[in-house]
PDB file of C-alpha atoms and ligand atoms in Angstrom:
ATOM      1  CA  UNK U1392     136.494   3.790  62.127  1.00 98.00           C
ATOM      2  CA  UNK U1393     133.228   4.663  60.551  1.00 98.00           C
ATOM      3  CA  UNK U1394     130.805   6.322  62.794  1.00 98.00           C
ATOM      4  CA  UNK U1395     127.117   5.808  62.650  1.00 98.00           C
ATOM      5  CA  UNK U1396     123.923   7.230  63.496  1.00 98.00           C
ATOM      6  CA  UNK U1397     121.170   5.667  62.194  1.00 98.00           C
ATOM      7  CA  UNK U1398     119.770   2.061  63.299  1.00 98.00           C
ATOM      8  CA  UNK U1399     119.507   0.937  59.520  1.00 97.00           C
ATOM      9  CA  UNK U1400     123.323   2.094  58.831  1.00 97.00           C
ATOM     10  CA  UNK U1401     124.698  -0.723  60.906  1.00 97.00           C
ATOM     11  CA  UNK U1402     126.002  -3.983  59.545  1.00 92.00           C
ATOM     12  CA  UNK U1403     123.719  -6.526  59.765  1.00 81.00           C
ATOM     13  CA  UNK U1404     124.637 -10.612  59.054  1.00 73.00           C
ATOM     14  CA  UNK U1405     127.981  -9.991  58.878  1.00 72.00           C
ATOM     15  CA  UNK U1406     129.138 -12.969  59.615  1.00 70.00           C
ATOM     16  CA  UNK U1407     131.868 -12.178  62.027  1.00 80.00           C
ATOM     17  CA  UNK U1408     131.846 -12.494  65.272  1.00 94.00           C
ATOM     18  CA  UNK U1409     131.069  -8.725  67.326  1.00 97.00           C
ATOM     19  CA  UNK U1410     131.660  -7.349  70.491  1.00 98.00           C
ATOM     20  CA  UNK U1411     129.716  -4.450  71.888  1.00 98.00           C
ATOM     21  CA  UNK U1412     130.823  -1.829  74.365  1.00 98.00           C
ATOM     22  CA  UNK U1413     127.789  -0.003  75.491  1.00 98.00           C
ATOM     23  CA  UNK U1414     128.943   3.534  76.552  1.00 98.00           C
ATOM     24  CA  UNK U1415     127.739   6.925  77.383  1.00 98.00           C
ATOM     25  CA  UNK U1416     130.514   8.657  76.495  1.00 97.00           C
ATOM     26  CA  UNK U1417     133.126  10.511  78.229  1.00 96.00           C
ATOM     27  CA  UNK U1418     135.717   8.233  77.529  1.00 97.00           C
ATOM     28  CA  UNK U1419     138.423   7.617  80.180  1.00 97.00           C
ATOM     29  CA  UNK U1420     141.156   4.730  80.472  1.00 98.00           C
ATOM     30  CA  UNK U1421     138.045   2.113  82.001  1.00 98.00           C
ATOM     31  CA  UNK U1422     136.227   2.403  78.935  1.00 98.00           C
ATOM     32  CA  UNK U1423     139.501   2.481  76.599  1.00 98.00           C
ATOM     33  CA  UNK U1424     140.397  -0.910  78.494  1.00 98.00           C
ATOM     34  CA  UNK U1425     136.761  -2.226  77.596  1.00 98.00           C
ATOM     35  CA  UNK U1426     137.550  -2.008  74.138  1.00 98.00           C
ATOM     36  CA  UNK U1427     140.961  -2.578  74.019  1.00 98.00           C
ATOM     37  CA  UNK U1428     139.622  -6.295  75.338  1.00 98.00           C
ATOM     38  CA  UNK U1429     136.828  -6.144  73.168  1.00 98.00           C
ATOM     39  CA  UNK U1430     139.594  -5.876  70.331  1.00 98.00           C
ATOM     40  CA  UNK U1431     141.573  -8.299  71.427  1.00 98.00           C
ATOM     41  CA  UNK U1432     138.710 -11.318  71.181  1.00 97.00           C
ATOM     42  CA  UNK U1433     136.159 -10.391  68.396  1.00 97.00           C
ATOM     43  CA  UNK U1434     136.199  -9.866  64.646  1.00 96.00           C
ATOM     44  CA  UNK U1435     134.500  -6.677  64.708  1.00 97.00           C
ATOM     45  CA  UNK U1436     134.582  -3.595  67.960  1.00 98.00           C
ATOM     46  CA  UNK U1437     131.121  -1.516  68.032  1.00 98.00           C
ATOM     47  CA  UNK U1438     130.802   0.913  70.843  1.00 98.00           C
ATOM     48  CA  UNK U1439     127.201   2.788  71.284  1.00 98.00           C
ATOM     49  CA  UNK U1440     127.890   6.218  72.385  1.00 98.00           C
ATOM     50  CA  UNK U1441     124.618   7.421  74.133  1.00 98.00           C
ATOM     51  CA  UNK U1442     123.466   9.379  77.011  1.00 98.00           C
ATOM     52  CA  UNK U1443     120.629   7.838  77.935  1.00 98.00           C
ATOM     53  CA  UNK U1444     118.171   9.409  79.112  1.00 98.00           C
ATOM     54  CA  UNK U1445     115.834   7.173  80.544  1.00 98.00           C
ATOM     55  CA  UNK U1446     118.179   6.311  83.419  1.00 98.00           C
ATOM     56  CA  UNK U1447     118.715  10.015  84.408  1.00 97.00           C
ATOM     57  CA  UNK U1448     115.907  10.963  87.150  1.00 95.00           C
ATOM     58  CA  UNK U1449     114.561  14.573  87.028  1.00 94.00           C
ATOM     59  CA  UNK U1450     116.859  15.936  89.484  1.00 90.00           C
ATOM     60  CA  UNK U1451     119.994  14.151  87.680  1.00 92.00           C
ATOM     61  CA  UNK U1452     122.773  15.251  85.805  1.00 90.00           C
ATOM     62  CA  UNK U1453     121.253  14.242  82.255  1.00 95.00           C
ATOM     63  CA  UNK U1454     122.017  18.207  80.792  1.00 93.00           C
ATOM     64  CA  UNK U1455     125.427  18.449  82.063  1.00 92.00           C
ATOM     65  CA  UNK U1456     126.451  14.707  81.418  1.00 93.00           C
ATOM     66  CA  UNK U1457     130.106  15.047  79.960  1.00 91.00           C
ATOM     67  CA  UNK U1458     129.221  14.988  76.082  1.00 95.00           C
ATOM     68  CA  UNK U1459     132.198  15.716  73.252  1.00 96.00           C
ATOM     69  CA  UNK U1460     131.241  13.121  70.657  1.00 98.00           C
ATOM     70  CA  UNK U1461     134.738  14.368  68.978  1.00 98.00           C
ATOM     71  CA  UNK U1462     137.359  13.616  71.213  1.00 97.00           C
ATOM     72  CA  UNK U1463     135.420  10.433  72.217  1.00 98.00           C
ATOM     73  CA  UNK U1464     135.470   9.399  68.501  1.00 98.00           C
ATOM     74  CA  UNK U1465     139.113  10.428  68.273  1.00 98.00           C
ATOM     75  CA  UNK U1466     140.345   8.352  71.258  1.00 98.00           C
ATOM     76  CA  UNK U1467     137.954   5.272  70.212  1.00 98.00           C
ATOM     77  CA  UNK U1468     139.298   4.792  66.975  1.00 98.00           C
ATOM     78  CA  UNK U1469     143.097   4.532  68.123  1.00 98.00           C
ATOM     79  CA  UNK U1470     142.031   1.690  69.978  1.00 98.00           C
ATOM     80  CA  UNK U1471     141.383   0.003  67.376  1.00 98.00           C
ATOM     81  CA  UNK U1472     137.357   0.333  67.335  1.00 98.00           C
ATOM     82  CA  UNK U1473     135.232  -0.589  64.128  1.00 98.00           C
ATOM     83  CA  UNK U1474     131.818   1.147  64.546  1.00 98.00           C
ATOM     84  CA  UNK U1475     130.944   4.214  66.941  1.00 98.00           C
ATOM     85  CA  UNK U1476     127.550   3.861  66.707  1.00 98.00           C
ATOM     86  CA  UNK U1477     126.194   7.453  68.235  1.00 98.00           C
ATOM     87  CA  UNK U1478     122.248   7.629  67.586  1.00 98.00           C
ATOM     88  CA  UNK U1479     119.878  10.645  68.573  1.00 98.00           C
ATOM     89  CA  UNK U1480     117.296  10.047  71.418  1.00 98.00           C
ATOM     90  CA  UNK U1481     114.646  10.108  68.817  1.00 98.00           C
ATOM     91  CA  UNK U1482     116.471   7.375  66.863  1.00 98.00           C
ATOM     92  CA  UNK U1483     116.435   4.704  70.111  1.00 98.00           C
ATOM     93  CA  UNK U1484     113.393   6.353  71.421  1.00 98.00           C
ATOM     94  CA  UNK U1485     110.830   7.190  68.643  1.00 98.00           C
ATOM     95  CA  UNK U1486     107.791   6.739  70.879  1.00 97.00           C
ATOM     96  CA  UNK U1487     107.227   5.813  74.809  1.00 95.00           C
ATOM     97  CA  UNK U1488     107.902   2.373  75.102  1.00 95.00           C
ATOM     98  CA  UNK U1489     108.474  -0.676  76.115  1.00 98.00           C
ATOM     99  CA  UNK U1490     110.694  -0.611  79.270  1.00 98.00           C
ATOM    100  CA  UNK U1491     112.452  -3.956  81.288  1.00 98.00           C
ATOM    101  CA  UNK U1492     112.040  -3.710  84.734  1.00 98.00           C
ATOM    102  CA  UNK U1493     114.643  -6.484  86.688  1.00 98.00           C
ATOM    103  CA  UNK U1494     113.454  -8.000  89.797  1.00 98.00           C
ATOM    104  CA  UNK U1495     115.212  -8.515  92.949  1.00 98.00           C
ATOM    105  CA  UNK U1496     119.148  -7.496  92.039  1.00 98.00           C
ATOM    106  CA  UNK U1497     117.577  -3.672  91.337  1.00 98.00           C
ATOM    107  CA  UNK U1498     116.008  -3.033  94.272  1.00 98.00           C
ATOM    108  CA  UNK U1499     118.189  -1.508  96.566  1.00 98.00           C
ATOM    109  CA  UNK U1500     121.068   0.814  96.539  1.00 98.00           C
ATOM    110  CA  UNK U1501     121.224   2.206  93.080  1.00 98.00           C
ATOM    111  CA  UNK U1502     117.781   1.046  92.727  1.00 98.00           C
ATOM    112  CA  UNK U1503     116.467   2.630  95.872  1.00 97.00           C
ATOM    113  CA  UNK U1504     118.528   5.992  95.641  1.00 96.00           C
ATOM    114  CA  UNK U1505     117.970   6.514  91.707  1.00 96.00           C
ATOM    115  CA  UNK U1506     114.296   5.088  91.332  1.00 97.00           C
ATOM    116  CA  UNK U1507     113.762   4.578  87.537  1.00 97.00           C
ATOM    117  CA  UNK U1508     117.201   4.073  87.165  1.00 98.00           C
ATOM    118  CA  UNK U1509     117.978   0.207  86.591  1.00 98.00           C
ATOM    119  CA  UNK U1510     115.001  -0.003  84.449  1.00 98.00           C
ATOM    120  CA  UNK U1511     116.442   2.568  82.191  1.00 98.00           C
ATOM    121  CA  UNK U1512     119.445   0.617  81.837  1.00 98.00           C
ATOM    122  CA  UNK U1513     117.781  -2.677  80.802  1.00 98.00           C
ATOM    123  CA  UNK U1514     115.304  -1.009  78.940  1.00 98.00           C
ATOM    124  CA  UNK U1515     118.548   0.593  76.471  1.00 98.00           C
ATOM    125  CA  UNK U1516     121.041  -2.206  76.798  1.00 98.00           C
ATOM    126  CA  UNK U1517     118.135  -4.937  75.662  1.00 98.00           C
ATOM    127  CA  UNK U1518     117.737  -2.497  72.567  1.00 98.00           C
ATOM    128  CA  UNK U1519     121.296  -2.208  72.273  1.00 98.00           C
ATOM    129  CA  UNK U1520     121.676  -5.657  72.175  1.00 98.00           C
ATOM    130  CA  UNK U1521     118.979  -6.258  69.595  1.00 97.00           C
ATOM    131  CA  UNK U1522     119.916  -3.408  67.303  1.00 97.00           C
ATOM    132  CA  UNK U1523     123.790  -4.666  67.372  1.00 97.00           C
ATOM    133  CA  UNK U1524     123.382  -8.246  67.979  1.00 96.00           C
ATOM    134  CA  UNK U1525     126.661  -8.616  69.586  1.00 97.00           C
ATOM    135  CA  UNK U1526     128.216 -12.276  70.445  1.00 97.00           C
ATOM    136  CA  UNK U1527     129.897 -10.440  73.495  1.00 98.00           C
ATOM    137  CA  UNK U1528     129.175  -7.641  75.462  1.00 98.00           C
ATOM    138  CA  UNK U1529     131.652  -5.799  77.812  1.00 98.00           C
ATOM    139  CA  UNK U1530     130.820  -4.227  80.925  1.00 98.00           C
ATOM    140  CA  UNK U1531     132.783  -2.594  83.736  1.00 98.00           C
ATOM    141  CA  UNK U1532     132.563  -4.047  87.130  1.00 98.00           C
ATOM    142  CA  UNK U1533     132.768  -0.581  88.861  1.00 98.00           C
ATOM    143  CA  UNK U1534     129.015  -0.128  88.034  1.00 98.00           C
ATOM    144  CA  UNK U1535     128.579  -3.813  90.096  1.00 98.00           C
ATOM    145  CA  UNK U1536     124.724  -3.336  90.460  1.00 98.00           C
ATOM    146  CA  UNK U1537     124.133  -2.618  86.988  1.00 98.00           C
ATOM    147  CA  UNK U1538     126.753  -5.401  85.808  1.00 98.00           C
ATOM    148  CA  UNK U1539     124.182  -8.187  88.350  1.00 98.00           C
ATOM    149  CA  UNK U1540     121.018  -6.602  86.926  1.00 98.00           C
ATOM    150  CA  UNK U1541     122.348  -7.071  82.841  1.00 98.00           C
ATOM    151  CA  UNK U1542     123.788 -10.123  83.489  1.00 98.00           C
ATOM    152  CA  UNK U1543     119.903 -11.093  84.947  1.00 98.00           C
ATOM    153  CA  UNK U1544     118.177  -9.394  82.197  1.00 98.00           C
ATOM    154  CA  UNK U1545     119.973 -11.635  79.817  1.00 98.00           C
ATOM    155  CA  UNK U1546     119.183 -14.938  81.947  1.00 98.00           C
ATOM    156  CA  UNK U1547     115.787 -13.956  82.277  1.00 98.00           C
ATOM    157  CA  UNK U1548     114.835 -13.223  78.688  1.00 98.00           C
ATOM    158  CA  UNK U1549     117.293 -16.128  77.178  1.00 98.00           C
ATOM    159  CA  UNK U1550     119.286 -13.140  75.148  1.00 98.00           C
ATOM    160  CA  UNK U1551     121.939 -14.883  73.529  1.00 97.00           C
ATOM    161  CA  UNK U1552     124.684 -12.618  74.620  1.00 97.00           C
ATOM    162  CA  UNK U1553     127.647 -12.866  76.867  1.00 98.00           C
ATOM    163  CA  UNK U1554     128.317 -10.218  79.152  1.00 98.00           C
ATOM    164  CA  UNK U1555     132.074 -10.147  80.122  1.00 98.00           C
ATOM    165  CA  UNK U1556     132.943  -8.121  83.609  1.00 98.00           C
ATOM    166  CA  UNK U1557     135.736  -6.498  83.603  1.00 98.00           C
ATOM    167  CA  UNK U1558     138.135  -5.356  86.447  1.00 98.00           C
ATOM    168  CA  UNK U1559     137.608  -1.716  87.588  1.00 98.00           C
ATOM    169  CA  UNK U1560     140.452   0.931  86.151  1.00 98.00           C
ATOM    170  CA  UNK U1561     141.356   2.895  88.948  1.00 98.00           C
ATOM    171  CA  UNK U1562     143.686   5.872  89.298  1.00 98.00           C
ATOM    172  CA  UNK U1563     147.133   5.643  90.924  1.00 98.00           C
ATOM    173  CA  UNK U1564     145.853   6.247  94.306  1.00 97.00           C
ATOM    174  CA  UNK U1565     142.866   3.853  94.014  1.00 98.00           C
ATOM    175  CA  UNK U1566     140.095   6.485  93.134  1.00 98.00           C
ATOM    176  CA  UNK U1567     138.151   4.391  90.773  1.00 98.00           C
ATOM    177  CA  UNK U1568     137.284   5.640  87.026  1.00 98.00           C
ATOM    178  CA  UNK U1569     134.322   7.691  86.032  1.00 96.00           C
ATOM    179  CA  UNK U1570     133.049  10.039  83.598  1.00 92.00           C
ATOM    180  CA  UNK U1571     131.495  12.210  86.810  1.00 93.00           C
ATOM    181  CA  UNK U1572     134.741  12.576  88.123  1.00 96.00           C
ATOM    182  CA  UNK U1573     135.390  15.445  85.840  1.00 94.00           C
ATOM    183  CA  UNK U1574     132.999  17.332  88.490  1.00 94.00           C
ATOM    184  CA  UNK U1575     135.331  16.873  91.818  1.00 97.00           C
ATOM    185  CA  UNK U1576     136.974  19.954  92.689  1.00 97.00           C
ATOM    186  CA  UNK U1577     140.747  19.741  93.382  1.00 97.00           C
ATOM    187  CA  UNK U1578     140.048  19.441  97.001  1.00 97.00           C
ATOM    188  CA  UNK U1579     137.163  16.912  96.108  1.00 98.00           C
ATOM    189  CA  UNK U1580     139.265  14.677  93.954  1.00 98.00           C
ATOM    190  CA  UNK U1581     141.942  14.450  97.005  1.00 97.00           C
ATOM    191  CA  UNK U1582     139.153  13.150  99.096  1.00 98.00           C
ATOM    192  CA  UNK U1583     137.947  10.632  96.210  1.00 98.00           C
ATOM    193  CA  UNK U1584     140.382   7.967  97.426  1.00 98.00           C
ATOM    194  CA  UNK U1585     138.927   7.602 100.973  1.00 98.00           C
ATOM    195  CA  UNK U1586     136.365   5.344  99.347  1.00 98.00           C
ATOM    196  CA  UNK U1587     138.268   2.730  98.021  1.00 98.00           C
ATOM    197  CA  UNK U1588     140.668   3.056 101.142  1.00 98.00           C
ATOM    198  CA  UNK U1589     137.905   2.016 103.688  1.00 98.00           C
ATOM    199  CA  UNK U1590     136.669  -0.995 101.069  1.00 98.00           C
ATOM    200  CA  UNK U1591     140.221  -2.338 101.233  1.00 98.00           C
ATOM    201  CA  UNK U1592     140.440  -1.918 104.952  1.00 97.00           C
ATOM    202  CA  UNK U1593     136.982  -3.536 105.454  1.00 97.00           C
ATOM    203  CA  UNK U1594     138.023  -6.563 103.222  1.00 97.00           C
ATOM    204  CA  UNK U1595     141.003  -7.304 105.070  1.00 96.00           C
ATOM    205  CA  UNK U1596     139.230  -7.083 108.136  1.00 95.00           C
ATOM    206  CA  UNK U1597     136.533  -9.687 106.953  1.00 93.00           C
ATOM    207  CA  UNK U1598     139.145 -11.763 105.802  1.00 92.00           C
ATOM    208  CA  UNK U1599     141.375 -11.436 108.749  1.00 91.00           C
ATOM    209  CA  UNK U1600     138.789 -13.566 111.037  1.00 87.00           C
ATOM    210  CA  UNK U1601     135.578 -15.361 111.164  1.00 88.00           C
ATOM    211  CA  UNK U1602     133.889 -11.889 112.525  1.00 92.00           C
ATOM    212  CA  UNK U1603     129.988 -12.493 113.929  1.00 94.00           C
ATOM    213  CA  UNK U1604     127.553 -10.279 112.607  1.00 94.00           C
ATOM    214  CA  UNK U1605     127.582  -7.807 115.169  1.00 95.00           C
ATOM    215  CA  UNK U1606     131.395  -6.910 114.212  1.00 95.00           C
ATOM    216  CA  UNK U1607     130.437  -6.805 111.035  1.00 96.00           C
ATOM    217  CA  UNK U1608     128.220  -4.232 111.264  1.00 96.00           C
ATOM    218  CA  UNK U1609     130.476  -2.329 113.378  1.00 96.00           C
ATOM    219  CA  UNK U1610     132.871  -2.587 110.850  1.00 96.00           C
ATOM    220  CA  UNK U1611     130.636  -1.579 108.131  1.00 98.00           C
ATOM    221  CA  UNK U1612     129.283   1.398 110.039  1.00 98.00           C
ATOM    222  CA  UNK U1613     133.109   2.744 111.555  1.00 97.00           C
ATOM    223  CA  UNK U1614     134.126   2.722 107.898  1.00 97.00           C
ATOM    224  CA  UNK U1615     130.955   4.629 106.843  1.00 98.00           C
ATOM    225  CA  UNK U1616     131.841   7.040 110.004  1.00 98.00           C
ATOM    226  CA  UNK U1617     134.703   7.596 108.233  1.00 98.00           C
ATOM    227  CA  UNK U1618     134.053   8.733 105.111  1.00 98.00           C
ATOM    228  CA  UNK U1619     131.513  11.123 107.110  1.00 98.00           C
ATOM    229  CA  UNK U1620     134.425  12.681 109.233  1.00 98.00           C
ATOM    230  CA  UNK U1621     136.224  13.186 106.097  1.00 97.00           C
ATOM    231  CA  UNK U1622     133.475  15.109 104.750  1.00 97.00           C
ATOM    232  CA  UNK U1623     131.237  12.453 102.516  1.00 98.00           C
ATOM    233  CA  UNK U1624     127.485  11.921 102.687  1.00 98.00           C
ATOM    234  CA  UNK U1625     127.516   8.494 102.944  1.00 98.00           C
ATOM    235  CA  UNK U1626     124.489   7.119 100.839  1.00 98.00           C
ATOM    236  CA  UNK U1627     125.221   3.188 101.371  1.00 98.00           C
ATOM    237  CA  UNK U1628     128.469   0.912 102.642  1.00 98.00           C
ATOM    238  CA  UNK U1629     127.264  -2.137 102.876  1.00 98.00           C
ATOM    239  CA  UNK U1630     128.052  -5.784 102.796  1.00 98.00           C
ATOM    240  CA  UNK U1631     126.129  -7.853  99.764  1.00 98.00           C
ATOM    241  CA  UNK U1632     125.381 -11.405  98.426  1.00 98.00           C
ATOM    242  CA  UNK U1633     126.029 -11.331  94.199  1.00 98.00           C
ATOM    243  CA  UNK U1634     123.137 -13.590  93.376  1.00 97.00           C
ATOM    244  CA  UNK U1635     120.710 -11.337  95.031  1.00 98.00           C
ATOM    245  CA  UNK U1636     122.579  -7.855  95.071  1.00 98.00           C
ATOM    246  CA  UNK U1637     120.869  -7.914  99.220  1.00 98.00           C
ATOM    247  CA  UNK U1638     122.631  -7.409 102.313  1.00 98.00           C
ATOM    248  CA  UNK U1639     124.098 -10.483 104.003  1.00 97.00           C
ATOM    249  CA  UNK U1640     126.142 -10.997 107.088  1.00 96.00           C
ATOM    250  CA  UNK U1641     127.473 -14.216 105.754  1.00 90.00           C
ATOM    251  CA  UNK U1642     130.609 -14.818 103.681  1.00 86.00           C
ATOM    252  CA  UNK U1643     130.684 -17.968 102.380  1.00 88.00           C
ATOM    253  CA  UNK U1644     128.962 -17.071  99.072  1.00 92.00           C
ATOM    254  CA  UNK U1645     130.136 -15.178  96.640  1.00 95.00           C
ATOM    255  CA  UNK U1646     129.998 -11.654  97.885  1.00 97.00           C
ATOM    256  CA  UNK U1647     130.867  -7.321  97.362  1.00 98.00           C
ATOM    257  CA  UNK U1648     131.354  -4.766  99.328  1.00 98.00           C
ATOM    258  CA  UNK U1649     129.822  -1.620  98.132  1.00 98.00           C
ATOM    259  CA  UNK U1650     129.612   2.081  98.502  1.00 98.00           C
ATOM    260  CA  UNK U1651     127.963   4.996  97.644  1.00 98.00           C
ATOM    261  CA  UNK U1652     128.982   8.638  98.817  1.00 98.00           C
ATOM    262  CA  UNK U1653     127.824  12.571  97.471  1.00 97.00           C
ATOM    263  CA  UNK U1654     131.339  14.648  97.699  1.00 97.00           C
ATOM    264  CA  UNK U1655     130.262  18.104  96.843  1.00 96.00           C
ATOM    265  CA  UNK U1656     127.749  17.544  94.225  1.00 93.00           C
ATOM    266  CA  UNK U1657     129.550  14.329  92.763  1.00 95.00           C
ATOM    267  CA  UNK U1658     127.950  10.851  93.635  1.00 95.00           C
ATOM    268  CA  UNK U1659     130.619   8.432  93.660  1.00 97.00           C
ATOM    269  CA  UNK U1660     130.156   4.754  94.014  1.00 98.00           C
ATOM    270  CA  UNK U1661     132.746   1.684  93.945  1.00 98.00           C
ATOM    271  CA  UNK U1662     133.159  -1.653  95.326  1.00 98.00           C
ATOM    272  CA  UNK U1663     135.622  -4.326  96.110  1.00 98.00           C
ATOM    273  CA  UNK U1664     134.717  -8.020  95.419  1.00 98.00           C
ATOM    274  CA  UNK U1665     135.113 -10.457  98.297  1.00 95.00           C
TER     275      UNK U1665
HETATM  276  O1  PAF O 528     127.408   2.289  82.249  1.00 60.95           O
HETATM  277  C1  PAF O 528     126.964   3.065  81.387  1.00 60.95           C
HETATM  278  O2  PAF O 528     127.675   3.884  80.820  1.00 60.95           O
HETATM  279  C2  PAF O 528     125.471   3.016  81.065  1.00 60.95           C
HETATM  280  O3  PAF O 528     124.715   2.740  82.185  1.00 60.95           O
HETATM  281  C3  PAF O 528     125.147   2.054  79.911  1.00 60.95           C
HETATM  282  C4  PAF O 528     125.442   0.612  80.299  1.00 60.95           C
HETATM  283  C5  PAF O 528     125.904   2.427  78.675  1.00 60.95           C
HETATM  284  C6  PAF O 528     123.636   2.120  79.586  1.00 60.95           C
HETATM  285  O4  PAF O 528     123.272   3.407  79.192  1.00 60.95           O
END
């Protein structure tokens, strides 16, 4: 695996057929399975390694953002990867720039609780995409939200790129991977699986019956109820339509339920498709 810092270092025309993993780093089994998949269909694995900082707001956790390029290298190439492409802020960032701002799917949730954020995430994944080029690109559908507002991006602006969701890893007991959950405490990381829990529940239930908005809601807010007992700020739980990442009451489109909860100083978010 060769890795790679510098725009100009990467392959260009090669003739093959490459899949990207866009990554921050911090590598657990989620993004291992991304590019275990990516190495299973394309000619040629890159996977950017890069804390972006753009989608970090000033109160964030941009400085303490798990970062050990080393072991991430180490664990990327026995998967099988081609290129770790690792660049310096100054390298995707020389000057202030350009930056994509996604209508309607970025708006709430993420979007409302982390203002900047979404547009920080197009703005570095439509420069990822241009620097690598990829045929594919492979996402995780644990960050849903950001998964609708790429997949957007790249039917708004005609980028010819796939972007292939992937299931959610998730720990034995259903806590769902992330690179932040290095941060729970023991007690904390007990707790974690509450979240997924009460999505599960609330799916059956939805499923169960035709319910009328009014139970929904009540099911919504006894779930978000709770995770508050247990000892979550609940940010969001909330029933949403795909095609416009908005709340609906209604489920005969394709739909998500989604949460997002503080435990300690950890944000946690997940979701359960419907
Ligand atoms: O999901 C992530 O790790 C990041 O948001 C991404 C897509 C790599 C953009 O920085």
């Amino acid at each position: 695996m060769k890795i790679v810092t510098r725009i100009s270092e990467l392959p260009h025309d090669v003739g093959t057929s490459v899949g990207l993993v866009p990554t921050m780093g911090g590598f657990h089994d989620g993004h291992l399975q991304l590019m275990k998949t990516a190495r299973a269909e394309r000619d040629l694995v890159v996977v950017s390694l890069f804390v972006n900082p753009t989608q970090f707001g000033p109160s964030e956790d941009f400085e303490r953002y798990p970062r050990d390029r080393d072991k991430d290298a180490a664990l990327a190439k026995k998967v099988g990867v081609d290129i770790l492409f690792a660049p310096e802020v100054g390298e995707i960032y020389p000057r202030p720039g350009t930056t994509v701002h996604v209508p309607v799917v970025s708006t709430h949730w993420e979007g409302a609780s982390r203002p900047g954020h979404f547009a920080g995430v197009a703005t570095v994944v439509c420069k990822l995409f241009n620097i690598v080029r990829p045929e594919v690109a492979y996402f995780g559908l644990k960050d849903l939200q950001q998964c609708l507002v790429i997949s957007r991006m790249v039917e708004d602006l005609n980028i010819p790129v796939r972007v292939s969701l992937q299931p959610t890893v998730r720990e034995a007991d259903g806590l769902a991977l992330s690179s932040r959950n290095v941060y729970l405490t023991e007690e904390e990381r007990q707790l974690g699986p509450l979240i997924f829990q009460q999505l599960t529940a609330c799916k059956q239930l939805l499923h169960s019956s035709i319910l009328t908005h009014d139970q929904i809601d009540e099911a919504l807010k006894q779930s978000k109820v709770k995770l508050e007992d247990a000892g979550f700020r609940v940010d969001y739980f909330e029933l949403i339509e795909l095609a416009t990442a908005h709340s609906t009451r209604s489920t005969s489109m394709p739909t998500a339920l989604i949460a997002a909860a503080q435990l300690g100083k950890t944000r946690l978010i997940d979701n359960i498709l419907l």
